[in-house]
Amino acid sequence: MNKDFDFSDFLLQFYSRSEWRRPKVILNNLIGRRTVSNLFWGMQYGLLPFFDLFPKLNNENFDHFQKKFKQDGFIEVQDKEVRLTDTGKLRKETNLSKNFQFQFKGIGLYTNIETIKDCLNLTVQIISEFAFKNNRYYPLQYSGRVMNFCKRWFRQNKSPELPNKFQQELSEFLKTLDNKSADAFVASFVGHNSFGLTDHQIKTDLSLNSFEWKIIDLALMTEFIWWASDDNSQTHPLCQNLVTPWLADSPLSMSSEVTYQLFLNNFSIEKIAQKRHIKVNTVREHLLEAAILIKDFPFQSFLSAPLPTNLHNYLQNNPVLQWQFSVVNELVPEFSFFEFRLLQIREDRTQK
Amino acid sequence: MKIHNDQIYKTLQTKFGFSEFKSGQLEIIQRLCNRKNVLAVLPTGTGKSLIYQLFGYLINRPIIVISPLISLIDDQVARLNRLGEKRVIGLTSKLDHNQRQFALKHLRNYRFIYVSPEMADQPDVRLELDQINCGLFVIDEAHCLSQWGPDFRPAYLKLKDLVRHIGSPTTLMLTATAKPAVRKDIIEKMGFAVSDVIQVVHSVDRPNIFLDVEHCASLTEKNEKLLDLISVLKGSGIIYFSSKKIANQISELIAQKTGRTTAAYHADIDLQDRYRIQQQFMHGNIELICATSAFGMGIDKDNVRFVIHYHMPGNLENYLQEIGRAGRDQRASIAILLYAPGDEYIPSTLNLMGLPSAANIQTFFHQPESRASFDDDQRQLLTYYHDQRKTSEDVTQIFQTRQLAKQTSLVSMLDYINETDCLRTKLLAYFDEQFNEHSQNCCATDQALEKIKQLHLDTVPNKQDVSDVKKQLVPWQMRLEQLFSSKK
Ligand SMILES: [Zn+2]
């Protein structure tokens, strides 16, 4: 608590003292670049829960932090890989508890938080002005998609009771938070003759630094999204309708999801490729994405045969991240890279 | 089109809620009703957009407005929304494919169509613009047509063809500042004869804004001076910076040292926060805004009492525009420019409109995937040149020429700063206006503190506008009541 928790402390949690890691993978996951290689390494580095949380982060900004880490003696650099020093490790551990407070559960794999936040903000404004029977106001300016979505949502839900109902639903959510968080969550809303507080004003009032507020804000929005989308008892249909259209059912990309569904319906890799007019290799990439992101992925479909003893021994005697495909390929030439990656993913799963 | 003044005044009242026109507005509207092309030079803050908006309601046919910046377009669209006008569209790169198709297909249903010159030049857009029976063609910031001006924008040159392509509707060219040579150039570049266009030119002078330049020996002295000024000046003000970082730093410094409510306002502040800051500023909850120059600001605040330039802008056109935010209520106000040696070398001053560097141009042309990372306006400009099949070398050359023109403008800015005689005479002379009525309420150099007292800008101007309510979180239950419960 002696020092402010900032973005660099957040970043440090993804580095390791014992492993050399690639900073590029960290950046790519935080900005939500979805490639199998990124996801695979993101899984190894514990990044997936934070996927796409900082879409506006850029190279320049990120490099600035790398340089700073090096200057402060937190990391050592070798080629394009880095590793924590003892000082770095100490620093990381000091803030570990702070990092654990935030549960994002990989929300960025399902949606873009910013988009839903924009929608919520605009909807609050529209309903508030509606409550005061005012239709002359400056609407918040967001992307055309968001503006159109909110207009349509409003048209569909418009009724004299709407403001009251919406207030009720939001109250229900806010009761699930502690009071301070609930106050902060509604502080920035813009409405009729009520213009909300800026991020700067909120963080000052809460005595937080910019990053602390930013991450709390993201965490609260995440809470809201999970809460709104989970409505079996139909207690908050308005919020649910606001959120779920932006939320994917699956953490997979759309195309990977199609492939995976075909696969679950017993289509072979070759058949899927044929049917979808895509390369066999692309199908494999899609399946790897599923292996990484889907909890009950059926590994046994590909890895049913017992491993040859020499391969088994090699894998047993080395930590998963040090497995080398070149070695495996020499031991068992018919073993493909696809199977090798699946093996790594399965191993990582069973360890966690 | 025969339209009586009664009808014009009635529209002014019902659509805009005013009973009086500001100077120049009515005259121009009448000219437009008589199908005359008009070039209007009206100083900032005199309600230029009301002219074509009101005309749009009279003629009841779509109005095309060419505007150079996406931020300006967004701003105008939001303002019209606020007036209750829904039939308005900004055709910008912010629209996705579907929205764009939809907008183009229904273009004739919009009352006001805002579009950048680059967008207007795209074949599908041109095609649709031709179909709508346009009632008035408006060129906002028309000085962008002139290569003599610092804001020259190549795509404006194509407007000449566009206006003929769509059947030569009545054309209104608007600008806040244009010297005679620039006005002549604008008319020529639009392919009109001078006799085809009625020029309505109002002095760019804003007599109620006192002009002052403060020469500081160092940066430290400049900061001290700024804090001194702010401790004395009452009411709302805007402070201009050339860098976002410094705007942030000084905003913090002011809050700490003077306890006044401030906010930084620039491209890094996200959209919602900009909105909140604007609204709080309008309502006096925030007294000072630390803004970057050249950043469009959707603020219609009448009682801004002072504009301070912490960094000078790159040319007098922008300076005039920026100080024009002060004193729209016609009451005494002050514009203070703080200068320290070396300020003219600040890169962003030299490169005010954000011309991309040679290296960035290279990247843009040769790495298509990099284009997303350019800011909207730069991307639009570079895409335009790219589509014109210019090479990155051509474009670099073009920008270097522009750079030179900018440097010439900067020299005039420095001449103003170094003026030992009447500043207003100097400023107006740049716009080819004569002025020889210097008085003690006109201008001064290095006397800001005394002059503030003389002008009574050190006393609270308007009680109800100044709020010292600190902005704090309120319990969420109360906040929800504020937002949604109209029965109080
Ligand atoms: Zn003077």
mmCIF file of C-alpha atoms in Angstrom, chain A residues 117-118 121 124-125 127-128 131-132 135-142 144-145 148 163 166-167 170-171 174-175 179 182-184 186-191 194-203 205-206, chain B residues 14-15 74-75 77-79 81-84 86 94-96 99 252 262 270-273 275-277 279-280 282-283 285-286 298 300 471-477 479-486 488:
data_model
loop_
_atom_site.group_PDB
_atom_site.id
_atom_site.type_symbol
_atom_site.label_atom_id
_atom_site.label_comp_id
_atom_site.label_asym_id
_atom_site.label_seq_id
_atom_site.Cartn_x
_atom_site.Cartn_y
_atom_site.Cartn_z
ATOM 1 C CA LYS A 117 -20.418 0.761 -21.609
ATOM 2 C CA ASP A 118 -21.206 3.249 -24.378
ATOM 3 C CA ASN A 121 -24.307 5.468 -20.944
ATOM 4 C CA VAL A 124 -29.271 6.130 -19.315
ATOM 5 C CA GLN A 125 -29.183 9.529 -20.977
ATOM 6 C CA ILE A 127 -34.253 7.393 -20.498
ATOM 7 C CA SER A 128 -33.398 10.244 -18.170
ATOM 8 C CA ALA A 131 -38.361 10.854 -17.818
ATOM 9 C CA PHE A 132 -38.253 14.639 -17.863
ATOM 10 C CA ASN A 135 -36.416 15.732 -26.465
ATOM 11 C CA ARG A 136 -34.070 18.603 -27.096
ATOM 12 C CA TYR A 137 -30.648 17.703 -25.828
ATOM 13 C CA TYR A 138 -27.127 16.894 -26.917
ATOM 14 C CA PRO A 139 -26.962 13.126 -27.169
ATOM 15 C CA LEU A 140 -23.652 11.539 -26.219
ATOM 16 C CA GLN A 141 -21.779 10.829 -29.439
ATOM 17 C CA TYR A 142 -20.722 7.244 -29.975
ATOM 18 C CA GLY A 144 -23.087 4.745 -35.397
ATOM 19 C CA ARG A 145 -23.638 1.146 -34.327
ATOM 20 C CA ASN A 148 -28.567 3.062 -33.763
ATOM 21 C CA PRO A 163 -37.769 5.188 -16.320
ATOM 22 C CA PHE A 166 -35.051 0.845 -15.484
ATOM 23 C CA GLN A 167 -34.265 2.520 -12.188
ATOM 24 C CA LEU A 170 -30.245 -0.785 -11.915
ATOM 25 C CA SER A 171 -30.968 -0.646 -8.184
ATOM 26 C CA LEU A 174 -26.228 -1.833 -7.440
ATOM 27 C CA LYS A 175 -27.364 -3.673 -4.324
ATOM 28 C CA ASN A 179 -21.907 1.174 -1.494
ATOM 29 C CA ALA A 182 -22.202 1.486 -6.456
ATOM 30 C CA ASP A 183 -21.790 5.251 -5.994
ATOM 31 C CA ALA A 184 -18.842 5.207 -8.357
ATOM 32 C CA VAL A 186 -23.470 5.677 -11.343
ATOM 33 C CA ALA A 187 -21.331 8.792 -10.860
ATOM 34 C CA SER A 188 -20.393 9.178 -14.492
ATOM 35 C CA PHE A 189 -23.873 8.805 -15.953
ATOM 36 C CA VAL A 190 -25.178 11.721 -17.971
ATOM 37 C CA GLY A 191 -28.835 12.609 -17.764
ATOM 38 C CA SER A 194 -27.140 16.198 -14.580
ATOM 39 C CA PHE A 195 -23.882 15.798 -16.372
ATOM 40 C CA GLY A 196 -21.983 13.267 -14.357
ATOM 41 C CA LEU A 197 -18.444 13.325 -13.080
ATOM 42 C CA THR A 198 -15.360 12.905 -15.238
ATOM 43 C CA ASP A 199 -12.921 10.069 -14.608
ATOM 44 C CA HIS A 200 -10.567 12.641 -13.185
ATOM 45 C CA GLN A 201 -13.169 13.894 -10.708
ATOM 46 C CA ILE A 202 -14.151 10.404 -9.623
ATOM 47 C CA LYS A 203 -10.628 9.207 -9.017
ATOM 48 C CA ASP A 205 -12.918 11.864 -4.892
ATOM 49 C CA LEU A 206 -12.013 8.235 -4.266
ATOM 50 C CA THR B 14 -39.921 28.617 -33.346
ATOM 51 C CA LYS B 15 -36.789 26.733 -34.386
ATOM 52 C CA ASP B 74 -20.047 15.707 -34.983
ATOM 53 C CA ASP B 75 -20.420 18.909 -33.097
ATOM 54 C CA VAL B 77 -24.914 17.220 -35.737
ATOM 55 C CA ALA B 78 -25.163 17.141 -31.949
ATOM 56 C CA ARG B 79 -26.223 20.801 -31.841
ATOM 57 C CA ASN B 81 -30.122 17.202 -32.360
ATOM 58 C CA ARG B 82 -30.281 19.449 -29.353
ATOM 59 C CA LEU B 83 -32.566 21.790 -31.248
ATOM 60 C CA GLY B 84 -34.820 18.807 -31.750
ATOM 61 C CA LYS B 86 -33.497 14.537 -36.169
ATOM 62 C CA LYS B 94 -17.171 6.934 -38.567
ATOM 63 C CA LEU B 95 -20.126 5.310 -40.325
ATOM 64 C CA ASP B 96 -19.724 1.622 -40.971
ATOM 65 C CA GLN B 99 -24.872 2.786 -42.075
ATOM 66 C CA GLU B 252 -3.210 20.008 -12.017
ATOM 67 C CA THR B 262 -10.204 23.116 -13.835
ATOM 68 C CA ASP B 270 -12.607 10.373 -24.017
ATOM 69 C CA LEU B 271 -15.875 11.420 -25.561
ATOM 70 C CA GLN B 272 -18.057 11.110 -22.480
ATOM 71 C CA ASP B 273 -15.637 13.097 -20.399
ATOM 72 C CA TYR B 275 -19.226 16.010 -22.856
ATOM 73 C CA ARG B 276 -19.239 16.216 -19.067
ATOM 74 C CA ILE B 277 -16.536 18.846 -19.084
ATOM 75 C CA GLN B 279 -21.611 20.740 -19.674
ATOM 76 C CA GLN B 280 -19.973 21.467 -16.344
ATOM 77 C CA MET B 282 -21.366 25.760 -19.369
ATOM 78 C CA HIS B 283 -22.988 25.543 -15.967
ATOM 79 C CA ASN B 285 -19.124 23.919 -12.170
ATOM 80 C CA ILE B 286 -15.795 23.965 -13.936
ATOM 81 C CA GLY B 298 -18.592 22.329 -28.842
ATOM 82 C CA ASP B 300 -21.558 27.809 -26.724
ATOM 83 C CA LYS B 471 -17.811 17.727 -7.499
ATOM 84 C CA GLN B 472 -18.262 14.658 -5.360
ATOM 85 C CA LEU B 473 -19.812 11.250 -5.461
ATOM 86 C CA VAL B 474 -23.326 11.079 -4.114
ATOM 87 C CA PRO B 475 -25.074 7.959 -2.775
ATOM 88 C CA TRP B 476 -26.252 5.880 -5.676
ATOM 89 C CA GLN B 477 -29.883 5.875 -4.604
ATOM 90 C CA ARG B 479 -28.169 9.671 -8.086
ATOM 91 C CA LEU B 480 -30.739 7.340 -9.627
ATOM 92 C CA GLU B 481 -33.502 9.584 -8.323
ATOM 93 C CA GLN B 482 -31.845 12.599 -9.975
ATOM 94 C CA LEU B 483 -31.607 10.757 -13.256
ATOM 95 C CA PHE B 484 -34.927 9.019 -13.573
ATOM 96 C CA SER B 485 -37.434 10.483 -11.219
ATOM 97 C CA SER B 486 -39.041 13.631 -12.589
ATOM 98 C CA LYS B 488 -39.595 15.937 -6.980
#
